[in-house]
Each structure stands twice: as structure tokens, then as C-alpha cells.
Coordinates of C-alpha atoms in Angstrom, one line a residue:
M1 CA 0.0 0.0 -0.1
R2 CA 1.5 3.4 -1.1
P3 CA 1.8 6.0 1.5
T4 CA -0.8 8.9 0.9
K5 CA -0.5 12.7 1.6
L6 CA -2.4 12.1 4.8
D7 CA 0.3 9.7 6.1
A8 CA 3.0 12.2 5.3
A9 CA 1.2 14.9 7.1
A10 CA 0.6 12.6 10.1
R11 CA 4.4 11.9 10.3
W12 CA 5.1 15.7 10.4
L13 CA 2.4 16.2 13.0
Y14 CA 3.8 13.6 15.3
A15 CA 7.4 15.1 14.9
A16 CA 6.1 18.6 15.5
P17 CA 6.5 18.7 19.3
A18 CA 10.0 17.5 19.1
L19 CA 10.9 19.9 16.3
A20 CA 9.4 22.8 18.2
L21 CA 11.4 21.9 21.3
M22 CA 14.6 21.7 19.2
A23 CA 13.8 25.0 17.6
L24 CA 13.2 26.5 21.1
V25 CA 16.5 25.1 22.5
N26 CA 18.7 25.9 19.5
L27 CA 17.2 28.9 17.7
V28 CA 16.3 31.1 20.6
P29 CA 19.9 31.3 22.1
I30 CA 21.2 31.9 18.5
G31 CA 18.7 34.8 18.1
E32 CA 19.6 36.3 21.6
T33 CA 23.3 36.1 20.7
L34 CA 22.7 38.0 17.5
R35 CA 20.6 40.6 19.2
L36 CA 22.9 41.2 22.1
A37 CA 26.3 41.1 20.0
S38 CA 28.1 44.4 20.1
G39 CA 31.6 45.8 20.1
F40 CA 32.6 44.3 16.7
S41 CA 34.9 47.3 16.2
R42 CA 37.0 46.1 19.1
L43 CA 37.8 42.8 17.4
P44 CA 40.7 44.1 15.3
G45 CA 42.4 45.8 18.2
D46 CA 41.9 42.9 20.7
A47 CA 45.3 41.9 21.8
R48 CA 44.1 38.7 23.4
L49 CA 42.0 37.4 20.5
L50 CA 44.8 36.4 18.1
P51 CA 46.9 34.5 20.7
V52 CA 43.6 32.8 22.0
L53 CA 42.7 31.8 18.3
K54 CA 46.2 30.3 17.8
T55 CA 46.1 28.3 21.0
T56 CA 42.7 27.1 20.1
L57 CA 43.6 26.1 16.5
L58 CA 46.9 24.4 17.7
F59 CA 45.0 22.5 20.3
T60 CA 42.4 21.4 17.8
G61 CA 44.9 20.3 15.1
V62 CA 47.2 18.4 17.5
T63 CA 44.4 16.6 19.4
V64 CA 42.5 15.7 16.3
A65 CA 45.5 14.4 14.4
L66 CA 46.7 12.3 17.4
E67 CA 43.2 10.9 18.1
L68 CA 42.8 10.0 14.4
A69 CA 46.0 8.1 14.3
L70 CA 45.4 6.4 17.5
G71 CA 41.8 5.7 16.8
I72 CA 42.7 3.9 13.5
A73 CA 45.3 1.9 15.3
F74 CA 43.0 0.8 18.1
A75 CA 40.3 0.2 15.6
L76 CA 42.6 -2.1 13.6
I77 CA 43.2 -4.0 16.8
L78 CA 39.6 -4.2 18.0
V79 CA 38.1 -5.2 14.8
K80 CA 40.0 -8.5 14.8
P81 CA 38.5 -11.5 16.6
F82 CA 40.3 -12.5 19.8
R83 CA 39.4 -13.9 23.2
G84 CA 37.9 -11.2 25.5
R85 CA 37.2 -8.8 22.6
G86 CA 33.9 -7.8 24.1
F87 CA 35.4 -6.9 27.5
V88 CA 38.3 -5.0 25.8
R89 CA 35.9 -3.0 23.7
A90 CA 33.9 -2.1 26.8
A91 CA 36.9 -1.1 28.7
V92 CA 38.3 1.1 26.0
L93 CA 35.1 3.2 26.2
I94 CA 35.6 4.0 29.8
P95 CA 37.7 7.1 29.4
W96 CA 35.1 8.5 26.9
A97 CA 32.2 7.7 29.2
L98 CA 33.7 9.4 32.2
P99 CA 32.5 13.0 32.9
T100 CA 35.0 15.4 31.6
A101 CA 35.2 17.4 34.8
V102 CA 35.9 14.2 36.8
M103 CA 38.5 13.0 34.3
A104 CA 40.2 16.5 34.3
M105 CA 40.4 16.4 38.1
A106 CA 42.1 13.0 37.9
W107 CA 44.6 14.3 35.4
R108 CA 45.2 17.4 37.5
W109 CA 46.3 15.0 40.4
I110 CA 48.4 12.9 38.0
F111 CA 50.2 16.1 36.8
N112 CA 50.6 17.5 40.3
A113 CA 54.2 18.8 40.8
D114 CA 54.5 17.5 44.3
Y115 CA 52.9 14.0 44.3
G116 CA 51.9 13.5 40.6
V117 CA 52.3 10.0 39.3
I118 CA 53.8 11.0 35.8
G119 CA 56.6 12.9 37.4
D120 CA 57.4 10.1 39.8
M121 CA 57.4 7.6 36.9
M122 CA 59.7 9.7 34.7
F123 CA 62.2 10.1 37.7
R124 CA 62.2 6.4 38.4
L125 CA 62.9 5.6 34.7
G126 CA 65.7 8.1 34.5
L127 CA 63.9 10.5 32.2
S128 CA 63.9 13.3 34.7
A129 CA 66.4 14.6 37.1
T130 CA 63.6 15.3 39.7
P131 CA 60.2 13.9 40.3
K132 CA 58.8 17.4 40.9
I133 CA 58.0 18.5 37.3
P134 CA 55.9 21.7 37.2
W135 CA 53.5 20.3 34.5
L136 CA 50.7 22.8 35.0
A137 CA 52.9 25.8 36.1
D138 CA 55.0 25.8 32.9
P139 CA 53.3 27.2 29.7
M140 CA 54.7 24.5 27.3
H141 CA 54.2 21.6 29.8
A142 CA 50.6 22.8 30.6
F143 CA 49.6 22.9 27.0
W144 CA 50.8 19.4 26.4
A145 CA 49.2 18.2 29.5
C146 CA 45.9 19.4 28.2
V147 CA 46.6 17.7 24.9
L148 CA 47.3 14.5 26.5
A149 CA 44.3 14.5 28.8
D150 CA 42.0 15.3 25.8
V151 CA 43.6 12.6 23.6
W152 CA 43.2 10.0 26.4
K153 CA 39.5 10.8 26.9
T154 CA 38.3 11.1 23.2
T155 CA 40.4 8.6 21.3
P156 CA 37.9 5.8 22.3
F157 CA 35.2 7.8 20.4
M158 CA 37.3 7.9 17.2
A159 CA 38.2 4.2 17.7
I160 CA 34.7 3.0 18.0
L161 CA 33.4 4.9 15.0
L162 CA 36.2 3.7 12.8
M163 CA 35.9 0.2 14.1
S164 CA 32.2 0.1 13.1
A165 CA 33.1 1.2 9.6
M166 CA 35.9 -1.3 9.3
A167 CA 33.6 -4.2 10.4
S168 CA 31.2 -3.3 7.4
I169 CA 34.0 -3.7 4.8
P170 CA 33.4 -7.0 2.9
A171 CA 36.0 -9.6 3.7
D172 CA 36.0 -10.7 0.1
L173 CA 38.0 -7.6 -0.7
Y174 CA 40.8 -8.5 1.6
E175 CA 40.8 -12.2 0.4
A176 CA 41.1 -11.1 -3.2
A177 CA 43.9 -8.7 -2.3
A178 CA 45.8 -11.4 -0.3
I179 CA 45.5 -13.7 -3.3
D180 CA 47.0 -11.0 -5.6
G181 CA 50.0 -10.8 -3.1
A182 CA 49.1 -7.6 -1.3
G183 CA 50.4 -7.6 2.4
P184 CA 48.7 -6.0 5.5
V185 CA 50.1 -2.6 4.8
R186 CA 49.2 -2.5 1.1
R187 CA 45.7 -3.8 1.9
F188 CA 45.2 -1.0 4.5
F189 CA 46.1 1.7 2.0
L190 CA 44.3 0.2 -0.9
I191 CA 41.1 -1.1 0.7
T192 CA 40.7 0.0 4.4
L193 CA 41.7 3.6 4.1
P194 CA 39.8 4.5 0.9
L195 CA 36.6 3.0 2.3
L196 CA 37.0 4.7 5.6
K197 CA 37.2 8.2 4.1
P198 CA 33.5 9.0 4.7
T199 CA 33.7 7.9 8.4
I200 CA 37.0 9.7 8.9
L201 CA 35.5 12.9 7.5
V202 CA 32.5 12.7 9.9
S203 CA 34.6 11.8 12.8
V204 CA 37.3 14.5 12.2
I205 CA 34.5 17.2 11.8
F206 CA 32.8 16.2 15.0
R207 CA 36.1 16.0 16.9
A208 CA 37.3 19.4 15.4
I209 CA 34.1 21.1 16.5
A210 CA 34.4 19.7 19.9
A211 CA 38.1 20.4 20.3
F212 CA 37.7 23.9 19.1
G213 CA 35.0 24.6 21.6
V214 CA 36.6 22.8 24.5
F215 CA 36.0 24.4 27.8
D216 CA 35.5 22.1 30.8
L217 CA 38.7 20.1 30.5
I218 CA 41.0 23.1 30.3
W219 CA 39.0 25.1 32.9
V220 CA 39.4 22.3 35.4
L221 CA 42.9 21.3 34.5
T222 CA 44.6 24.8 34.1
G223 CA 41.9 27.4 34.2
G224 CA 43.5 28.8 31.1
G225 CA 46.9 29.4 32.7
P226 CA 49.6 29.9 33.3
G227 CA 49.6 33.4 32.1
G228 CA 46.7 32.6 29.7
K229 CA 48.9 30.3 27.7
T230 CA 46.2 27.4 27.6
Q231 CA 43.3 29.8 27.2
T232 CA 41.1 28.8 24.3
I233 CA 38.4 30.9 22.6
A234 CA 35.6 29.2 24.8
L235 CA 37.4 30.2 28.0
Y236 CA 37.9 33.7 26.6
V237 CA 34.3 34.0 25.9
Y238 CA 33.5 32.8 29.4
D239 CA 35.8 35.4 31.0
T240 CA 34.5 38.1 28.9
V241 CA 30.9 37.5 29.8
F242 CA 30.9 36.2 33.4
R243 CA 34.2 37.7 34.8
Y244 CA 34.2 41.1 33.1
Q245 CA 30.4 41.2 32.4
E246 CA 30.9 42.4 28.9
I247 CA 27.9 40.5 27.4
G248 CA 27.7 42.3 24.1
Y249 CA 31.4 41.7 23.3
G250 CA 31.2 38.2 24.5
C251 CA 28.3 37.6 22.1
A252 CA 30.5 39.0 19.4
L253 CA 33.3 36.7 20.2
T254 CA 30.9 33.8 20.1
L255 CA 29.9 34.7 16.6
V256 CA 33.6 34.7 15.7
M257 CA 34.0 31.4 17.2
A258 CA 30.9 30.1 15.1
A259 CA 32.4 31.6 11.9
C260 CA 35.7 29.8 12.6
L261 CA 34.0 26.5 13.1
T262 CA 31.9 27.0 9.9
L263 CA 35.0 27.7 7.9
M264 CA 36.8 24.7 9.5
A265 CA 34.0 22.4 8.6
A266 CA 33.7 23.7 5.1
G267 CA 37.4 23.5 4.5
L268 CA 37.4 19.8 5.5
L269 CA 34.5 19.1 3.2
V270 CA 36.3 20.7 0.3
V271 CA 39.6 18.9 0.9
T272 CA 37.8 15.6 1.2
R273 CA 35.8 16.2 -1.9
A274 CA 38.9 17.2 -3.8
S275 CA 40.8 14.1 -2.8
E276 CA 37.8 11.9 -3.8
E277 CA 37.8 13.5 -7.2
A278 CA 41.5 13.2 -7.8

């Protein structure tokens, strides 16, 4: 029986409450941000904006690249059958399932200069002259501490997405390539990687958006310090609105953040499409 116009109207009617709620939750804040935004003339002369954007872009690029590489590696391991695979897959998800604030507090303890685990381990292994390494007090150390914590938490997300895509690749393709003499590395680059491109694109876009807007992890771990060296655009917006009570300029910074995210996503789509057409 073919669906009628009445059936289509009924589906929209059933979905209307959920759509209205989504519009209320998403469109109203966007409208208020546009209405309240002011002080755009301050943006070119804002001495903090460019360093904050550089830190945000560097954090996004480094974390997403590491998470993608590690995610592919873990996915290649987890997609293979072995004893206890179900338990290992569940265990891998634990870092991603933990609340970010709780995880950041744990990493703050791990990086503590006085009793942190990492400093003590490096000292025992002869990699450091002292166990008291000021991870969160040194600008460079603090940045890489934030990167490590973010990679530890979100690599499982990337791995699970890629593993699901790998599991859907027909085994016949690998068998045919093996018969033709292709080794594991060649099979990965000729079969696995090309077929993973759509999933990689989606994963990278999602992770880039999340990393660009990261707030809670860095807020708990370093608070944007030391000296603002780990301050991202999200933390800068927070300080502008809530600490300095400059709501209009904070909304303007939010629109800058949204524009950067849009350009980033569009750039990834263009690069991926160009690579597919090449």
C-alpha cells in the first residue's frame, strides 16, 4: 500500500512537538546572541584574540591528528577476533564515558608537581632529574598536559566509529587482495583507508568542532593558565561574559567562534571532496 499525503502529514504532526522543542532550545539562544552582540569594532584591536585563536587552533589540530592516528590503530586491533574482545571493547570506552570534569580532576592530580604519578614515573625511569616537574605551572608543559588529557578521553570515540566502519568492509576484498599478493600494509592503504574516508571525515569534523569549543577540560585542568597560555576561545568568551560582564562583546566573540567552526567544517569538506575526485 503506497503512502498517502495524509500519512506524510501525520508523520510531520507527530514530529512537530520534538521539532518545536529543538527550535526553542537551539534557535532562541542563537537569536539572543545575534541581538545582544556588540563591540565588533573592538575585534581588530583585541590583543588577546589572536593568541587565543592560535592556541585554540593548535590544540584542535594536534588533538584531532593524534586521536585520528590512535583511533585507526585501536580500531585495527579491536576489529580482529580475539578472546575477550567484548570486554576490551567495553573497557576502551571507559575514558570517553567518564564525565570530563571528573577526568580532568584526575589528570590534575596525575600532573601535580609535588605528588603526581607521571613525574614520579619519569624520575624512576631516569627520564627526569627530579620527580617534581611543574607540568601545570610551565606554559609549554601545561599545553601538552591538556593535549594528553583530551587525547586519552576522546580517542575511544574515534576508535569505535572507525571500528564500526571497518567491520562493514566485505572480507572478500581482503581475501582477493591477499591472493594477489598484497600484504597487510598494502591492503590497508588500498582497501581500508579509501573505504574509511566518509567515516573519517565525519569523525574529524565532529572532533574538530568539539576540540575547538573545549571548555570544561581546560577550565578544570589549568583554568586557562599559566599566564593565559592555555586559554582557548571558549574560555575567553566565558571570562569576557561572566568575569568582566561584557555580554555584548562576549556575544560578538561567540559569533567569531561560530564563523571559525563553519570555515573549518567547510574546509574539511572541500579537501575531502577534492581528494575523492583526484
